Coordinates of C-alpha atoms in Angstrom, one line a residue:
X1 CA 76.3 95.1 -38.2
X2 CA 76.2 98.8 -36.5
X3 CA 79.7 100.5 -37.5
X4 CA 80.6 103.8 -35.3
X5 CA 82.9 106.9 -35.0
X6 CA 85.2 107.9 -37.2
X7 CA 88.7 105.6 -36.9
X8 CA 89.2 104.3 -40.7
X9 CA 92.0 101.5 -40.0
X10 CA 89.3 100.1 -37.3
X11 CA 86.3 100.2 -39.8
X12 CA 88.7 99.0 -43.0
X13 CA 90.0 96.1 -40.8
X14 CA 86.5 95.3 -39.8
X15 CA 85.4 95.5 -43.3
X16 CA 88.5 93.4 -44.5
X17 CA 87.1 91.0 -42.0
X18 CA 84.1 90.5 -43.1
X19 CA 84.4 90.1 -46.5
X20 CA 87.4 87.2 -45.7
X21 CA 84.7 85.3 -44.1
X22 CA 82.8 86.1 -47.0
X23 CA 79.5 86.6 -44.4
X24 CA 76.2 87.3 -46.0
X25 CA 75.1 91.0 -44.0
X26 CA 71.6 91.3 -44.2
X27 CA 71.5 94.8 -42.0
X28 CA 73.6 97.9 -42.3
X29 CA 73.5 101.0 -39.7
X30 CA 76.2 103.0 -39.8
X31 CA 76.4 106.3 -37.1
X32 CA 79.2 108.7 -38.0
X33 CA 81.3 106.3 -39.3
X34 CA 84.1 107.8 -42.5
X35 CA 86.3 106.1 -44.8
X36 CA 89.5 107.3 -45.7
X37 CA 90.2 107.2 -49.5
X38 CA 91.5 104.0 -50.8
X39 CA 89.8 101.9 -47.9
X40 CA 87.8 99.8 -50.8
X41 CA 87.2 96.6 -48.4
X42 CA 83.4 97.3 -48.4
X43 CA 83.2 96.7 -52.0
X44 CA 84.3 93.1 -51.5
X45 CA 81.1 92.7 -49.5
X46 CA 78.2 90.7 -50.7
X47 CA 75.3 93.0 -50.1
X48 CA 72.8 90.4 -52.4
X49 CA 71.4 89.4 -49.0
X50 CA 71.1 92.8 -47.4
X51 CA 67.5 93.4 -45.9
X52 CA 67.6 96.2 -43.7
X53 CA 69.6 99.8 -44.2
X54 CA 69.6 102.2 -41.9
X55 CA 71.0 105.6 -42.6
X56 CA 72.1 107.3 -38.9
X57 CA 73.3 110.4 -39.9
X58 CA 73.9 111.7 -36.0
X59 CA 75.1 114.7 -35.2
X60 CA 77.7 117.7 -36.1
X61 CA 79.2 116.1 -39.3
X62 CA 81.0 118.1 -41.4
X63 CA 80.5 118.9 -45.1
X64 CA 83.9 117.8 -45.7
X65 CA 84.4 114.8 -44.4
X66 CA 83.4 111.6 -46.7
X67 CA 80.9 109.1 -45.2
X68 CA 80.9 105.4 -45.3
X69 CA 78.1 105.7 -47.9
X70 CA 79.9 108.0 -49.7
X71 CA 82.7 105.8 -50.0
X72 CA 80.4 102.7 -50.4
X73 CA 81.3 100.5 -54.0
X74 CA 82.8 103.4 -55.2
X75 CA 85.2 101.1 -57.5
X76 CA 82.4 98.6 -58.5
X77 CA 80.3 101.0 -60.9
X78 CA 80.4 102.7 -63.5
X79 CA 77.8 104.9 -61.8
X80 CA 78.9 108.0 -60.3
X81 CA 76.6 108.9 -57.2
X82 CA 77.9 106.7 -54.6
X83 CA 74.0 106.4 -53.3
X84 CA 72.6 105.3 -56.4
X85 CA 75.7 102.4 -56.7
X86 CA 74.5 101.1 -52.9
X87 CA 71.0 101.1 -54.2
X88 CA 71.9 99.1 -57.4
X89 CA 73.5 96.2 -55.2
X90 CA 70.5 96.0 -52.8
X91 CA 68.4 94.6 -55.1
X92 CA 66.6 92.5 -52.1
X93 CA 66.7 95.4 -49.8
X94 CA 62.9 95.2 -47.7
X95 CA 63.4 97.7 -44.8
X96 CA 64.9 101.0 -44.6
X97 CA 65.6 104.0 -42.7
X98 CA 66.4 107.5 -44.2
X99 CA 67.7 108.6 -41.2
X100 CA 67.9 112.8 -40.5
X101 CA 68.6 114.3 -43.6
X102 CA 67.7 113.0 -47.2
X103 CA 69.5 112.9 -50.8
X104 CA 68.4 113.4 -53.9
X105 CA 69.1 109.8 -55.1
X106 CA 66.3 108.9 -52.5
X107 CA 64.2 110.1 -55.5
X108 CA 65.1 107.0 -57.3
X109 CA 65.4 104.6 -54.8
X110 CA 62.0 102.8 -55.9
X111 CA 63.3 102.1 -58.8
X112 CA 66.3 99.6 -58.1
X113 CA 64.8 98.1 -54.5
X114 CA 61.5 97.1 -55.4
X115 CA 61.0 94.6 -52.7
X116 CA 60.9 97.2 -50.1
X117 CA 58.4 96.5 -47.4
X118 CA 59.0 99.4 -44.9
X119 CA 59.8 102.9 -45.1
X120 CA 60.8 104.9 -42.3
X121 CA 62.2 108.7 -41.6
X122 CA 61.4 110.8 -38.9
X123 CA 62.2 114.6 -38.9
X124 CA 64.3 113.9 -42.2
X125 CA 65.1 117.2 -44.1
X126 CA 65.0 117.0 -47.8
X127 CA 63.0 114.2 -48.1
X128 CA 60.3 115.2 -50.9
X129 CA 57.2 113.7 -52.3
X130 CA 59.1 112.5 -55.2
X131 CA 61.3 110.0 -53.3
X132 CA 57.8 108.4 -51.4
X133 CA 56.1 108.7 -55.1
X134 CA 58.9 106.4 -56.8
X135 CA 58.8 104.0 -54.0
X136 CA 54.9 103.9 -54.1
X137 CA 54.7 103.2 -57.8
X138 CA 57.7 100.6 -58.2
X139 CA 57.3 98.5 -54.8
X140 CA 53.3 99.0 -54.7
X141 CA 51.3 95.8 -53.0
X142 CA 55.1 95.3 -51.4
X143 CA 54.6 98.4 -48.8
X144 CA 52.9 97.1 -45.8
X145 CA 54.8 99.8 -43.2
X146 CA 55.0 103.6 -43.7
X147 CA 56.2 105.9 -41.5
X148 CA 56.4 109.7 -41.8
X149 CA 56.9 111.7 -38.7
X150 CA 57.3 115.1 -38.7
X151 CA 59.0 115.3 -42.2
X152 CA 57.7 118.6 -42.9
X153 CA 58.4 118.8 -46.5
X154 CA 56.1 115.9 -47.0
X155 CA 52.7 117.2 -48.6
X156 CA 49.6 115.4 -49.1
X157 CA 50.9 114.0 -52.9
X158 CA 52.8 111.6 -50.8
X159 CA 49.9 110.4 -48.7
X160 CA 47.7 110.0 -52.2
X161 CA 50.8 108.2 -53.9
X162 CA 50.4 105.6 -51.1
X163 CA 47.2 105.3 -51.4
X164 CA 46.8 104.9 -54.8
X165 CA 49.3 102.3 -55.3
X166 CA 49.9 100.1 -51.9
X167 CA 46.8 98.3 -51.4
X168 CA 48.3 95.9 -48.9
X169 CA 49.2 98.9 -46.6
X170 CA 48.7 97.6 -42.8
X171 CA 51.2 100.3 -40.3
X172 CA 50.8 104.3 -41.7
X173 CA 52.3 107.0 -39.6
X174 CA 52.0 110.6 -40.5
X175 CA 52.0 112.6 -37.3
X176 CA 52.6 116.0 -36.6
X177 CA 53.2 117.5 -40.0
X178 CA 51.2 120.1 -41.4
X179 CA 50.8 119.6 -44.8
X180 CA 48.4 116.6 -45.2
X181 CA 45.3 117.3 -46.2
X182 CA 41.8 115.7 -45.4
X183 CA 41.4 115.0 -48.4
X184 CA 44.7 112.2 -48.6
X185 CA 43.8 110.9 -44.8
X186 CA 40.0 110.2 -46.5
X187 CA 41.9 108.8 -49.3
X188 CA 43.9 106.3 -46.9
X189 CA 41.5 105.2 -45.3
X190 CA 39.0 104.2 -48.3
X191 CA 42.0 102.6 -50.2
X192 CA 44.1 100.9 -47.8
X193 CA 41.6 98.4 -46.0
X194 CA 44.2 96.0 -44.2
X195 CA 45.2 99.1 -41.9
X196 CA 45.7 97.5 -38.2
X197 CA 47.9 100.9 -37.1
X198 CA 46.6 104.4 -37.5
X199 CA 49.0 107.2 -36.1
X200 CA 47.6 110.7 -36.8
X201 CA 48.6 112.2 -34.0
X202 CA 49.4 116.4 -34.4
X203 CA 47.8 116.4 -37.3
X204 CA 45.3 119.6 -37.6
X205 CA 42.8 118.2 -40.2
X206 CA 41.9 115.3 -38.5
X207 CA 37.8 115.7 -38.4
X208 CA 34.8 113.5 -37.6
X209 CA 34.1 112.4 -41.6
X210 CA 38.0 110.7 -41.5
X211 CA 37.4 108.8 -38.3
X212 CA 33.9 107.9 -40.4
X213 CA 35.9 106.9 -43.4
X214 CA 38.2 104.8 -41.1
X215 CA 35.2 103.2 -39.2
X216 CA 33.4 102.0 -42.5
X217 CA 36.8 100.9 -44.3
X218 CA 39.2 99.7 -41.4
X219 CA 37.9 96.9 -39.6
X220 CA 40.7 95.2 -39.1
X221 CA 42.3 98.6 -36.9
X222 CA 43.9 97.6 -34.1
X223 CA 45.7 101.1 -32.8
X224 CA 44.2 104.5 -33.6
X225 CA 45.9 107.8 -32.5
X226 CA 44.4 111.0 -33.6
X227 CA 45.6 113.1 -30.5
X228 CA 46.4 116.4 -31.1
X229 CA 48.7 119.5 -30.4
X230 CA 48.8 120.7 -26.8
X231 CA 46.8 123.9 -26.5
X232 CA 44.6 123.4 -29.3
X233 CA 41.4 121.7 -29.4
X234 CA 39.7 120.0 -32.8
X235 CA 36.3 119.9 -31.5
X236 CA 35.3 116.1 -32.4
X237 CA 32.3 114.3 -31.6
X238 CA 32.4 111.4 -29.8
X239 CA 29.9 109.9 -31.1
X240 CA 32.5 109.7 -34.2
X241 CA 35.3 108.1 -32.2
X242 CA 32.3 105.7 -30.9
X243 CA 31.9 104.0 -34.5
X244 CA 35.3 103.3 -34.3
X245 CA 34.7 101.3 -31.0
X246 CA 32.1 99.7 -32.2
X247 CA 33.1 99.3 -35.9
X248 CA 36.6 98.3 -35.2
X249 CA 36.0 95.1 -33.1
X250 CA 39.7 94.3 -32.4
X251 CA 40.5 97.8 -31.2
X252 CA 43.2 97.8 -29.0
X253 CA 44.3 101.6 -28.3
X254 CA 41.9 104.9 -29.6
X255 CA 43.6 108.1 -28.3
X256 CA 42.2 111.3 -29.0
X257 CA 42.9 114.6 -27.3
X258 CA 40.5 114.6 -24.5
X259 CA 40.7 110.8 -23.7
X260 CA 42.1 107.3 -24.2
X261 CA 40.3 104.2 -25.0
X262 CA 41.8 101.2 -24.7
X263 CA 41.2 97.5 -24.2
X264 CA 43.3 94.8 -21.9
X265 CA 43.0 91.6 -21.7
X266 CA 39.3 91.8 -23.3
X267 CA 38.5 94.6 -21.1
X268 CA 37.6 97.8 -21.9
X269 CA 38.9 100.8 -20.5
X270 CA 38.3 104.6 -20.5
X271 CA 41.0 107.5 -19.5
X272 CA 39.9 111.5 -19.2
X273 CA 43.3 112.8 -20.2
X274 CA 42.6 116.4 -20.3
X275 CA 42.6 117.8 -16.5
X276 CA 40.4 121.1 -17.7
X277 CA 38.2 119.1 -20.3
X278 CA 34.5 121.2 -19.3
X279 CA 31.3 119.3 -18.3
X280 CA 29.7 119.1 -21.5
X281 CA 32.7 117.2 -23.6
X282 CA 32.9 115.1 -20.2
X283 CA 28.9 114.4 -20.3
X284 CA 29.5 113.8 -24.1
X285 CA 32.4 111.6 -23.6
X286 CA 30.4 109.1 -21.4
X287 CA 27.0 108.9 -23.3
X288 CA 29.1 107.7 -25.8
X289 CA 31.8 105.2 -24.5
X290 CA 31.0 101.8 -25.2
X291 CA 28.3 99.7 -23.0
X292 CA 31.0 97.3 -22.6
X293 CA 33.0 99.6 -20.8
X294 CA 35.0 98.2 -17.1
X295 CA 37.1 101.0 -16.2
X296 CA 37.1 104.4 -16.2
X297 CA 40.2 106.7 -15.0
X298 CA 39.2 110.4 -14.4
X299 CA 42.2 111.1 -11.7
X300 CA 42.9 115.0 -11.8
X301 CA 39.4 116.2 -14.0
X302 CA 38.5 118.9 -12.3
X303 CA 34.8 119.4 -13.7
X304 CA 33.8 115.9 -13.2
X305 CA 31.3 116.0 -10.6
X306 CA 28.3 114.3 -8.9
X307 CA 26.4 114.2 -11.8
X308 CA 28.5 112.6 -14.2
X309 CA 28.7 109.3 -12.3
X310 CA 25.0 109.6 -12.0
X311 CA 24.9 109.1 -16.0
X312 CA 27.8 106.3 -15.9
X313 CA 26.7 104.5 -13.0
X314 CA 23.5 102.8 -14.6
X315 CA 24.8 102.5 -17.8
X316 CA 28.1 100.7 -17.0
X317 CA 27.5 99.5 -13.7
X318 CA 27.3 96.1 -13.7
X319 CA 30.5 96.0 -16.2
X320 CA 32.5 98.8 -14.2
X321 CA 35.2 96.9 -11.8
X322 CA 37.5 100.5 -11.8
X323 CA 37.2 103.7 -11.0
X324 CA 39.9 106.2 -10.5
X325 CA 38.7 109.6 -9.3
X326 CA 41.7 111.2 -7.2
X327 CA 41.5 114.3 -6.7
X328 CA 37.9 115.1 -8.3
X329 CA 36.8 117.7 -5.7
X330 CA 33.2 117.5 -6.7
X331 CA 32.6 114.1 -6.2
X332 CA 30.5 113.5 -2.8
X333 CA 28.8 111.5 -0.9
X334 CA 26.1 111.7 -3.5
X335 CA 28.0 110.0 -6.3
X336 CA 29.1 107.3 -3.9
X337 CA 25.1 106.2 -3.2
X338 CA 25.0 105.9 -6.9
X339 CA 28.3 103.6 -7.1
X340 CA 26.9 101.6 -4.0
X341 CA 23.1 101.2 -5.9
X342 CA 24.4 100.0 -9.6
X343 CA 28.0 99.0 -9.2
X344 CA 28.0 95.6 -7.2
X345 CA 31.5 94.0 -9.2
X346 CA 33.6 97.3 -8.0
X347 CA 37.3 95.9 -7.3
X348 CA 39.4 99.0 -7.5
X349 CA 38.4 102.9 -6.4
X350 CA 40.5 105.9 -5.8
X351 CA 38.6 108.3 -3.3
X352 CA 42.4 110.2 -2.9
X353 CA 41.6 114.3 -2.1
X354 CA 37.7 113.5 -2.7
X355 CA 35.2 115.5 0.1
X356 CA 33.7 112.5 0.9
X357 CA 32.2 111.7 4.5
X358 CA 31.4 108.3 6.7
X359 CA 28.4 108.9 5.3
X360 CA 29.1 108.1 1.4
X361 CA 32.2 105.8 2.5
X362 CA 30.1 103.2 4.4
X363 CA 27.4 103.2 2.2
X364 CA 29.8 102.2 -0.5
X365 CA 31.7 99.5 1.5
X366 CA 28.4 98.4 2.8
X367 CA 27.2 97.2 -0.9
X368 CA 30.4 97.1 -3.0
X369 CA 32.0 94.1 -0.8
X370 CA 34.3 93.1 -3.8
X371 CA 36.6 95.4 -3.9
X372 CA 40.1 94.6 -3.8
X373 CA 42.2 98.4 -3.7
X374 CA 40.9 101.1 -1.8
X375 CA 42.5 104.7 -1.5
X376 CA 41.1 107.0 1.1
X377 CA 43.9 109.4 0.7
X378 CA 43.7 113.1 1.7
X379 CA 40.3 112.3 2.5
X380 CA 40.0 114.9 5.4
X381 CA 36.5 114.5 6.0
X382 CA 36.2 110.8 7.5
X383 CA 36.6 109.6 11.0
X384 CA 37.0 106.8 12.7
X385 CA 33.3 105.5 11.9
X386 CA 34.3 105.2 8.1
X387 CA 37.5 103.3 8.5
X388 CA 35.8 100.8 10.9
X389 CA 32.9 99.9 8.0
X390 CA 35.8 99.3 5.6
X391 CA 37.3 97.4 7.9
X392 CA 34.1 95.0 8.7
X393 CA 32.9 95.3 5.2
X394 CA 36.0 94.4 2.8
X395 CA 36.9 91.0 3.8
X396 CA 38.7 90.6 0.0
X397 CA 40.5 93.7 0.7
X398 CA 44.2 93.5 -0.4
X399 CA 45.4 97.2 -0.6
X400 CA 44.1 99.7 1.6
X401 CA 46.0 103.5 1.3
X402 CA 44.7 105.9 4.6
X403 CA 47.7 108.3 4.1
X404 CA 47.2 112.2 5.4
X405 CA 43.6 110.8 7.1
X406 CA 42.9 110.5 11.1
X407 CA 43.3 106.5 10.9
X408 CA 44.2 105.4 14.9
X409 CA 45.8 102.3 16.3
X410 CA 42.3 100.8 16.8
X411 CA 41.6 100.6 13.4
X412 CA 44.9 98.9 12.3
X413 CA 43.7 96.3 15.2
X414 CA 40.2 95.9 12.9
X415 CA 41.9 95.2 9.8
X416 CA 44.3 92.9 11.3
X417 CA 41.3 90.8 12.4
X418 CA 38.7 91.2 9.3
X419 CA 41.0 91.5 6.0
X420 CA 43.5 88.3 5.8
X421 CA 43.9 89.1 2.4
X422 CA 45.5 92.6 3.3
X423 CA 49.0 92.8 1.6
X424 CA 49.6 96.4 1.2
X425 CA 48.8 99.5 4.0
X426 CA 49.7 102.8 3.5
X427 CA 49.9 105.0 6.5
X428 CA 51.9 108.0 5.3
X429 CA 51.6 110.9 8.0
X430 CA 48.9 109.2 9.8
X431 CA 49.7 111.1 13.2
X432 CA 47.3 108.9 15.5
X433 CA 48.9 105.5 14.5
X434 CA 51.6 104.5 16.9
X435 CA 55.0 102.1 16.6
X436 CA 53.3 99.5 18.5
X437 CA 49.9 99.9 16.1
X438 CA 52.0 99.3 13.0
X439 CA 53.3 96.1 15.0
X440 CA 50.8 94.2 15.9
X441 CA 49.4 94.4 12.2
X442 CA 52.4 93.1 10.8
X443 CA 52.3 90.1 13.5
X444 CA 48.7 89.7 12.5
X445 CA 49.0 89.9 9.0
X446 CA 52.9 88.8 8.9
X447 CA 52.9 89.3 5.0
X448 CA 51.7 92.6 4.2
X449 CA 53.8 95.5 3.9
X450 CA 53.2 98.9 6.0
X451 CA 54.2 102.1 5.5
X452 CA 54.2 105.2 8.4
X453 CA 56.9 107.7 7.8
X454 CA 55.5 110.1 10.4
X455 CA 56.6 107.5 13.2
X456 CA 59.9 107.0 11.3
X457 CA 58.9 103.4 10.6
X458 CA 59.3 101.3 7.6
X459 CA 58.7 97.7 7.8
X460 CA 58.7 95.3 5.0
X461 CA 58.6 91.6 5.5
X462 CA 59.6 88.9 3.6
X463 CA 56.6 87.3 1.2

């Protein structure tokens, strides 16, 4: 049960209430919530069966005022810190949450709740290595969930405690703190061999011999975040963060700061995060994604270029079914002949703001005749002879966006006839298409859904 706020009679009826219907709790959050002295209902509670204990301390409470845990089987001891008395009573305690700030009975927790599986705090001040020691040592093989974040007087003694003694460790978090040391993350890694969820992320010591160490140890890994601060850059290799790929067979999510790898549905997909991320690291990045590799997202990189899709588009061409390259203003009609020439299986392609010409764009459509989505967007340079090849070409065409382009009523008349499959048109600002255009689409094709706001006309039908 989640008590709130600070109304005493409420919470002490409550209380009162539960422990008349003598009702086994199993999870205890509490947010702000204050007893007033003399409310001793709680201590009627049987807390053999509590699992889960959640401290919330919120915000703005005073020094002065007493808190629920405070309060908590205060009459039931002989013990006098009202933290240690909870802890004595949740003997079968398995999950908990230390909330925003620590105390110094945390230190001892380990010692009276033994069966804890999971430990979680995030920004908690006061929480030392001493508390995450005791808790190592007494629950041990117990711990399968750890998670630190940004619990800055955490050093690396904590990391090495759980190392040393949790074995069965599967879920470790420790991001963005700045005390842990190689050294402990190595440690981890080699130690802890049923690891399925690695969050690094912020950390600054994060270097290619950990993500080695993780590769050769953690082959069960699942989710692998070693992203790092905005603004700095850590210089891995990728041919590093490729063992883990490769390594790590059930891989699910790898970030790291200049790109995401991830796989869906058995299918593997790359993302250039970093807009600025220069030519080399980009070249670098590509040699060394897996062969297996079907999509690749490189929206808004400014230095990838002509070149770069000459390297990718033999290698992972007859895999690649996406590719995402809005707004790559160095992509031309040159990297669309080497799309068209090793990339028959293309589904989806994002042209948007690219200086692309009917040259490149009916090439492409001319030997990529699977694809599904098409953007054109901002793509200034085409004419009417482009637009009519997609149109005759893409007969499995099923969205189609020609927003900001010179896209005319004829056209619309084309796709009406050649793509049945067309369920989406996009046709924002497109000055040369008319009201009477946009209609006879719609009558041909009566379940797609058009979009021109430069005429003032919406239309969407009913599927």
């Amino acid at each position: 049960f989640t008590l709130r706020g600070s109304d005493s009679l409420i919470l002490a009826s409550y209380l009162y209430w539960l422990s008349y219907r003598s009702l086994k709790v199993d999870k205890i959050v509490l947010v702000n919530s204050f007893l007033e002295d003399g409310d001793d209902n709680i201590s009627k509670m049987d807390l053999s069966k509590l699992v889960s204990l959640s401290f919330n301390h919120g915000n703005g409470v005073k020094q002065k005022e007493i808190t629920l845990f405070q309060r908590l089987l205060s009459y039931a001891m002989p013990v006098s810190d009202p933290y240690m008395k909870l802890f004595v009573r949740c003997g079968g305690l398995k999950h908990i949450d230390f909330g925003s700030e620590a105390h110094s009975s945390f230190g001892k927790i380990g010692m009276f709740c033994s069966k804890l599986q999971s430990i979680k705090a995030v920004h908690c001040k006061g929480l030392n290595d001493s508390a995450i020691e005791n808790i190592a040592q007494h629950c041990r093989s117990n711990i399968t969930s750890v998670v630190l974040r940004a619990c800055d007087d955490l050093t690396s003694a904590s990391a090495i405690a759980i190392a040393e003694n949790c074995p069965n460790l599967t879920h470790i978090e420790l991001s963005y703190a700045t005390t842990f040391r190689q050294r402990c993350l190595i440690q981890l890694a080699s130690s802890c061999p049923k690891l399925t969820f690695i969050n690094f992320e912020g950390l600054c010591n994060i270097s290619d011999k950990v993500i080695a160490t993780v590769a050769a140890n953690c082959k069960q890994l699942t989710f692998f975040n070693i992203d790092f601060y905005k603004g700095f850059s850590n210089g891995l290799d990728p041919v590093a963060l490729k063992l883990i790929a490769e390594s790590c067979v059930n891989i699910i999510d790898l970030v790291a700061p200049e790109f995401h790898y991830k796989v869906r549905q058995g299918k593997a997909q790359l993302q250039l995060k970093g807009a600025y991320t220069r030519l080399p690291k980009i070249r670098n990045i590509l040699l060394n994604s897996p062969e297996q590799m079907t999509s690749l997202q490189a929206s808004g990189c400014v230095y990838m270029n002509d070149d770069c899709i000459a390297l990718i588009a033999p290698r992972y061409g007859s895999h690649l079914t996406t590719l995402l390259l809005a707004e790559c203003e160095d992509i031309t009609d040159a990297a669309l002949a080497q799309i068209a020439q090793h990339c028959p299986m293309l589904e989806h392609i994002d042209l948007s703001g690219c200086p692309v010409t009917d040259i490149g764009v009916s090439n492409l459509v001319r030997f990529c005749r699977h694809i599904l989505t098409l953007s054109l967007r901002k793509c200034y340079n085409l004419s009417k002879v482009a637009f009519l090849n997609v149109a005759r070409h893409l007969f499995e065409l099923e969205k189609l966006t020609l927003s900001h382009t010179s896209v005319c009523d004829s056209i619309l008349h084309e796709l009406g006839a050649n793509c049945p499959l067309l369920r989406e048109l996009e046709l924002t600002d497109c000055k040369q298409v008319t009201k009477a255009g946009v209609q006879h689409i719609i009558a041909t094709l009566p379940n797609i859904t058009c979009t021109n706001f430069w005429s003032n006309y919406l239309h969407v039908s009913s599927v």
